[in-house]
């Protein structure tokens, strides 16, 4: 069974700072790893996904994530955050053998201060 | 941007009442999911469908919830007898089946 953990419940940065949101997973086989963003009171919006190939995946709005098999990680990064990036970010994992079962992390709330 | 539609956005029910919410998935997406998200942002998978057939569901969904995804009609999730612990955001998502899911805005259920 695949699991995913997000070690930081809250991250606070200033506008223009860089940010890294951490995600670690466990699963023995091939997996899909994804990041989603949830603004307050809204549904989740897909940011990016990794399955194979280049371990650095570019997403929307300047986000990117890097897969590391050795660290079992898929951290999300942005070089310069904007106040509108304030939201809750969820990491998700699904086994390639069953992409209809998606396990979500507990989320990291990112607060961007002006 | 997601085109998944969920109605109503807000639902208030008394304990023991039925609570029904609907979802129209993105056109062409064969897989539909329902999740319950609590105040701590934790997700609980409830049920998913491929076309009109149930793929997976948890025990709670089997016992107190009913859900369906008929062809040419919205999908629906209904709680037969609402409990205070059912208060949550109910999210519907649809997918082509390649791990990426498209979510609706959710139905926020409050059980008084």
GROMACS .gro file of C-alpha atoms in nm:
model
  226
    1UNK     CA    1   0.000   0.000   0.000
    2UNK     CA    2   0.131   0.341  -0.092
    3UNK     CA    3   0.162   0.614   0.170
    4UNK     CA    4   0.252   0.981   0.152
    5UNK     CA    5   0.359   1.223   0.420
    6UNK     CA    6   0.394   1.598   0.429
    7UNK     CA    7   0.606   1.687   0.726
    8UNK     CA    8   0.521   2.058   0.741
    9UNK     CA    9   0.166   2.152   0.832
   10UNK     CA   10   0.235   2.524   0.791
   11UNK     CA   11   0.496   2.722   0.600
   12UNK     CA   12   0.515   3.102   0.613
   13UNK     CA   13   0.729   3.306   0.376
   14UNK     CA   14   0.741   3.659   0.241
   15UNK     CA   15   0.641   3.756  -0.109
   16UNK     CA   16   0.936   3.711  -0.342
   17UNK     CA   17   1.096   3.441  -0.128
   18UNK     CA   18   1.162   3.092  -0.257
   19UNK     CA   19   0.976   2.805  -0.098
   20UNK     CA   20   1.003   2.428  -0.076
   21UNK     CA   21   0.711   2.211   0.031
   22UNK     CA   22   0.817   1.864   0.133
   23UNK     CA   23   0.661   1.534   0.035
   24UNK     CA   24   0.784   1.183   0.108
   25UNK     CA   25   0.623   0.863  -0.008
   26UNK     CA   26   0.658   0.492   0.036
   27UNK     CA   27   0.574   0.226  -0.219
   28UNK     CA   28   0.776  -0.052  -0.369
   29UNK     CA   29   0.661  -0.031  -0.728
   30UNK     CA   30   0.602   0.220  -1.006
   31UNK     CA   31   0.403   0.521  -0.897
   32UNK     CA   32   0.250   0.845  -1.007
   33UNK     CA   33   0.327   1.145  -0.786
   34UNK     CA   34   0.123   1.462  -0.806
   35UNK     CA   35   0.080   1.798  -0.641
   36UNK     CA   36  -0.251   1.980  -0.602
   37UNK     CA   37  -0.338   2.325  -0.470
   38UNK     CA   38  -0.652   2.413  -0.276
   39UNK     CA   39  -0.747   2.773  -0.225
   40UNK     CA   40  -0.978   2.849   0.064
   41UNK     CA   41  -1.330   2.720   0.011
   42UNK     CA   42  -1.254   2.566  -0.327
   43UNK     CA   43  -1.179   2.229  -0.479
   44UNK     CA   44  -0.832   2.102  -0.556
   45UNK     CA   45  -0.650   2.211  -0.868
   46UNK     CA   46  -0.387   1.993  -1.032
   47UNK     CA   47  -0.037   2.145  -1.045
   48UNK     CA   48   0.191   1.876  -1.185
   49UNK     CA   49   0.260   1.506  -1.208
   50UNK     CA   50   0.559   1.271  -1.234
   51UNK     CA   51   0.568   0.916  -1.358
   52UNK     CA   52   0.897   0.861  -1.535
   53UNK     CA   53   1.167   1.042  -1.727
   54UNK     CA   54   1.317   1.374  -1.623
   55UNK     CA   55   1.292   1.385  -1.243
   56UNK     CA   56   1.227   1.759  -1.250
   57UNK     CA   57   0.871   1.834  -1.351
   58UNK     CA   58   0.752   2.180  -1.445
   59UNK     CA   59   0.402   2.279  -1.346
   60UNK     CA   60   0.176   2.580  -1.372
   61UNK     CA   61   0.249   2.924  -1.225
   62UNK     CA   62   0.624   2.866  -1.188
   63UNK     CA   63   0.600   2.559  -0.967
   64UNK     CA   64   0.825   2.263  -1.018
   65UNK     CA   65   0.887   1.940  -0.831
   66UNK     CA   66   1.178   1.702  -0.820
   67UNK     CA   67   1.149   1.327  -0.782
   68UNK     CA   68   1.417   1.145  -0.586
   69UNK     CA   69   1.401   0.768  -0.564
   70UNK     CA   70   1.686   0.750  -0.316
   71UNK     CA   71   1.513   0.989  -0.077
   72UNK     CA   72   1.159   0.872  -0.160
   73UNK     CA   73   1.069   1.234  -0.207
   74UNK     CA   74   0.882   1.462  -0.442
   75UNK     CA   75   0.933   1.814  -0.307
   76UNK     CA   76   0.756   2.112  -0.461
   77UNK     CA   77   0.948   2.435  -0.517
   78UNK     CA   78   0.891   2.786  -0.639
   79UNK     CA   79   1.165   3.042  -0.686
   80UNK     CA   80   0.962   3.354  -0.607
   81UNK     CA   81   0.621   3.329  -0.444
   82UNK     CA   82   0.331   3.569  -0.482
   83UNK     CA   83   0.062   3.643  -0.223
   84UNK     CA   84  -0.187   3.455  -0.444
   85UNK     CA   85   0.012   3.136  -0.385
   86UNK     CA   86  -0.126   3.128  -0.032
   87UNK     CA   87  -0.323   2.803  -0.019
   88UNK     CA   88  -0.305   2.445   0.101
   89UNK     CA   89  -0.086   2.216  -0.107
   90UNK     CA   90  -0.145   1.842  -0.125
   91UNK     CA   91   0.095   1.577  -0.240
   92UNK     CA   92  -0.065   1.261  -0.380
   93UNK     CA   93   0.055   0.918  -0.482
   94UNK     CA   94  -0.101   0.636  -0.678
   95UNK     CA   95   0.037   0.304  -0.787
   96UNK     CA   96   0.085   0.268  -1.159
   97UNK     CA   97  -0.098  -0.063  -1.136
   98UNK     CA   98  -0.407   0.110  -0.996
   99UNK     CA   99  -0.427   0.477  -1.083
  100UNK     CA  100  -0.783   0.491  -0.954
  101UNK     CA  101  -0.661   0.467  -0.596
  102UNK     CA  102  -0.503   0.801  -0.504
  103UNK     CA  103  -0.367   0.863  -0.156
  104UNK     CA  104  -0.342   1.227  -0.050
  105UNK     CA  105  -0.110   1.374   0.210
  106UNK     CA  106  -0.241   1.585   0.495
  107UNK     CA  107  -0.151   1.906   0.320
  108UNK     CA  108   0.083   2.198   0.384
  109UNK     CA  109  -0.070   2.540   0.437
  110UNK     CA  110   0.146   2.802   0.267
  111UNK     CA  111   0.105   3.157   0.387
  112UNK     CA  112   0.272   3.429   0.181
  113UNK     CA  113   0.311   3.758   0.365
  114UNK     CA  114   0.335   4.089   0.179
  115UNK     CA  115  -0.937   2.475  -1.513
  116UNK     CA  116  -1.168   2.200  -1.394
  117UNK     CA  117  -1.518   2.179  -1.538
  118UNK     CA  118  -1.655   1.949  -1.269
  119UNK     CA  119  -1.981   2.090  -1.135
  120UNK     CA  120  -2.107   2.019  -0.786
  121UNK     CA  121  -2.440   2.120  -0.639
  122UNK     CA  122  -2.540   2.249  -0.397
  123UNK     CA  123  -2.235   2.437  -0.270
  124UNK     CA  124  -2.378   2.442   0.083
  125UNK     CA  125  -2.613   2.198   0.252
  126UNK     CA  126  -2.753   2.218   0.605
  127UNK     CA  127  -2.936   1.922   0.756
  128UNK     CA  128  -3.058   1.804   1.092
  129UNK     CA  129  -2.941   1.480   1.242
  130UNK     CA  130  -3.127   1.188   1.092
  131UNK     CA  131  -3.218   1.373   0.775
  132UNK     CA  132  -3.115   1.269   0.427
  133UNK     CA  133  -2.849   1.474   0.256
  134UNK     CA  134  -2.804   1.453  -0.119
  135UNK     CA  135  -2.541   1.616  -0.336
  136UNK     CA  136  -2.474   1.598  -0.708
  137UNK     CA  137  -2.178   1.605  -0.940
  138UNK     CA  138  -2.142   1.645  -1.315
  139UNK     CA  139  -1.798   1.516  -1.416
  140UNK     CA  140  -1.590   1.656  -1.699
  141UNK     CA  141  -1.717   1.541  -2.035
  142UNK     CA  142  -1.543   1.224  -2.148
  143UNK     CA  143  -1.404   1.133  -1.807
  144UNK     CA  144  -1.505   0.773  -1.728
  145UNK     CA  145  -1.392   0.766  -1.365
  146UNK     CA  146  -1.564   0.960  -1.086
  147UNK     CA  147  -1.452   0.984  -0.724
  148UNK     CA  148  -1.614   1.106  -0.406
  149UNK     CA  149  -1.404   1.220  -0.110
  150UNK     CA  150  -1.486   1.359   0.230
  151UNK     CA  151  -1.251   1.633   0.354
  152UNK     CA  152  -1.269   1.721   0.724
  153UNK     CA  153  -1.175   2.041   0.905
  154UNK     CA  154  -0.816   1.919   0.937
  155UNK     CA  155  -0.791   1.890   0.556
  156UNK     CA  156  -0.774   1.512   0.578
  157UNK     CA  157  -0.918   1.324   0.284
  158UNK     CA  158  -1.127   1.015   0.316
  159UNK     CA  159  -1.197   0.826  -0.003
  160UNK     CA  160  -1.563   0.722  -0.017
  161UNK     CA  161  -1.635   0.562  -0.351
  162UNK     CA  162  -1.540   0.567  -0.716
  163UNK     CA  163  -1.712   0.468  -1.037
  164UNK     CA  164  -1.595   0.373  -1.381
  165UNK     CA  165  -1.871   0.463  -1.619
  166UNK     CA  166  -2.174   0.356  -1.419
  167UNK     CA  167  -2.013   0.074  -1.220
  168UNK     CA  168  -1.874   0.098  -0.866
  169UNK     CA  169  -1.499   0.031  -0.861
  170UNK     CA  170  -1.423   0.064  -0.491
  171UNK     CA  171  -1.599   0.187  -0.180
  172UNK     CA  172  -1.533   0.189   0.190
  173UNK     CA  173  -1.751   0.024   0.453
  174UNK     CA  174  -1.906   0.351   0.567
  175UNK     CA  175  -2.022   0.419   0.217
  176UNK     CA  176  -2.178   0.076   0.188
  177UNK     CA  177  -2.376   0.113   0.506
  178UNK     CA  178  -2.497   0.472   0.535
  179UNK     CA  179  -2.426   0.630   0.203
  180UNK     CA  180  -2.572   0.560  -0.136
  181UNK     CA  181  -2.414   0.674  -0.457
  182UNK     CA  182  -2.475   0.633  -0.824
  183UNK     CA  183  -2.347   0.758  -1.156
  184UNK     CA  184  -2.621   0.694  -1.413
  185UNK     CA  185  -2.551   0.757  -1.777
  186UNK     CA  186  -2.671   1.094  -1.904
  187UNK     CA  187  -2.750   1.216  -1.551
  188UNK     CA  188  -2.548   1.373  -1.273
  189UNK     CA  189  -2.370   1.147  -1.029
  190UNK     CA  190  -2.505   1.168  -0.676
  191UNK     CA  191  -2.401   1.092  -0.321
  192UNK     CA  192  -2.667   1.063  -0.053
  193UNK     CA  193  -2.633   1.016   0.318
  194UNK     CA  194  -2.936   0.823   0.435
  195UNK     CA  195  -2.938   0.946   0.793
  196UNK     CA  196  -2.703   1.234   0.862
  197UNK     CA  197  -2.487   1.241   1.173
  198UNK     CA  198  -2.293   1.531   1.324
  199UNK     CA  199  -1.969   1.361   1.223
  200UNK     CA  200  -2.072   1.380   0.858
  201UNK     CA  201  -2.020   1.756   0.858
  202UNK     CA  202  -1.744   1.807   0.604
  203UNK     CA  203  -1.658   1.920   0.253
  204UNK     CA  204  -1.758   1.657  -0.001
  205UNK     CA  205  -1.543   1.666  -0.311
  206UNK     CA  206  -1.621   1.507  -0.642
  207UNK     CA  207  -1.343   1.448  -0.892
  208UNK     CA  208  -1.329   1.298  -1.237
  209UNK     CA  209  -1.044   1.142  -1.426
  210UNK     CA  210  -0.941   0.986  -1.752
  211UNK     CA  211  -0.779   0.717  -1.538
  212UNK     CA  212  -0.419   0.835  -1.543
  213UNK     CA  213  -0.383   0.950  -1.182
  214UNK     CA  214  -0.463   1.316  -1.255
  215UNK     CA  215  -0.797   1.412  -1.107
  216UNK     CA  216  -1.012   1.716  -1.177
  217UNK     CA  217  -1.206   1.839  -0.878
  218UNK     CA  218  -1.528   2.028  -0.836
  219UNK     CA  219  -1.563   2.309  -0.581
  220UNK     CA  220  -1.722   2.077  -0.327
  221UNK     CA  221  -2.044   2.065  -0.126
  222UNK     CA  222  -2.005   2.181   0.231
  223UNK     CA  223  -2.240   1.981   0.451
  224UNK     CA  224  -2.329   2.099   0.798
  225UNK     CA  225  -2.526   1.862   1.017
  226UNK     CA  226  -2.686   2.042   1.311
   0.00000   0.00000   0.00000
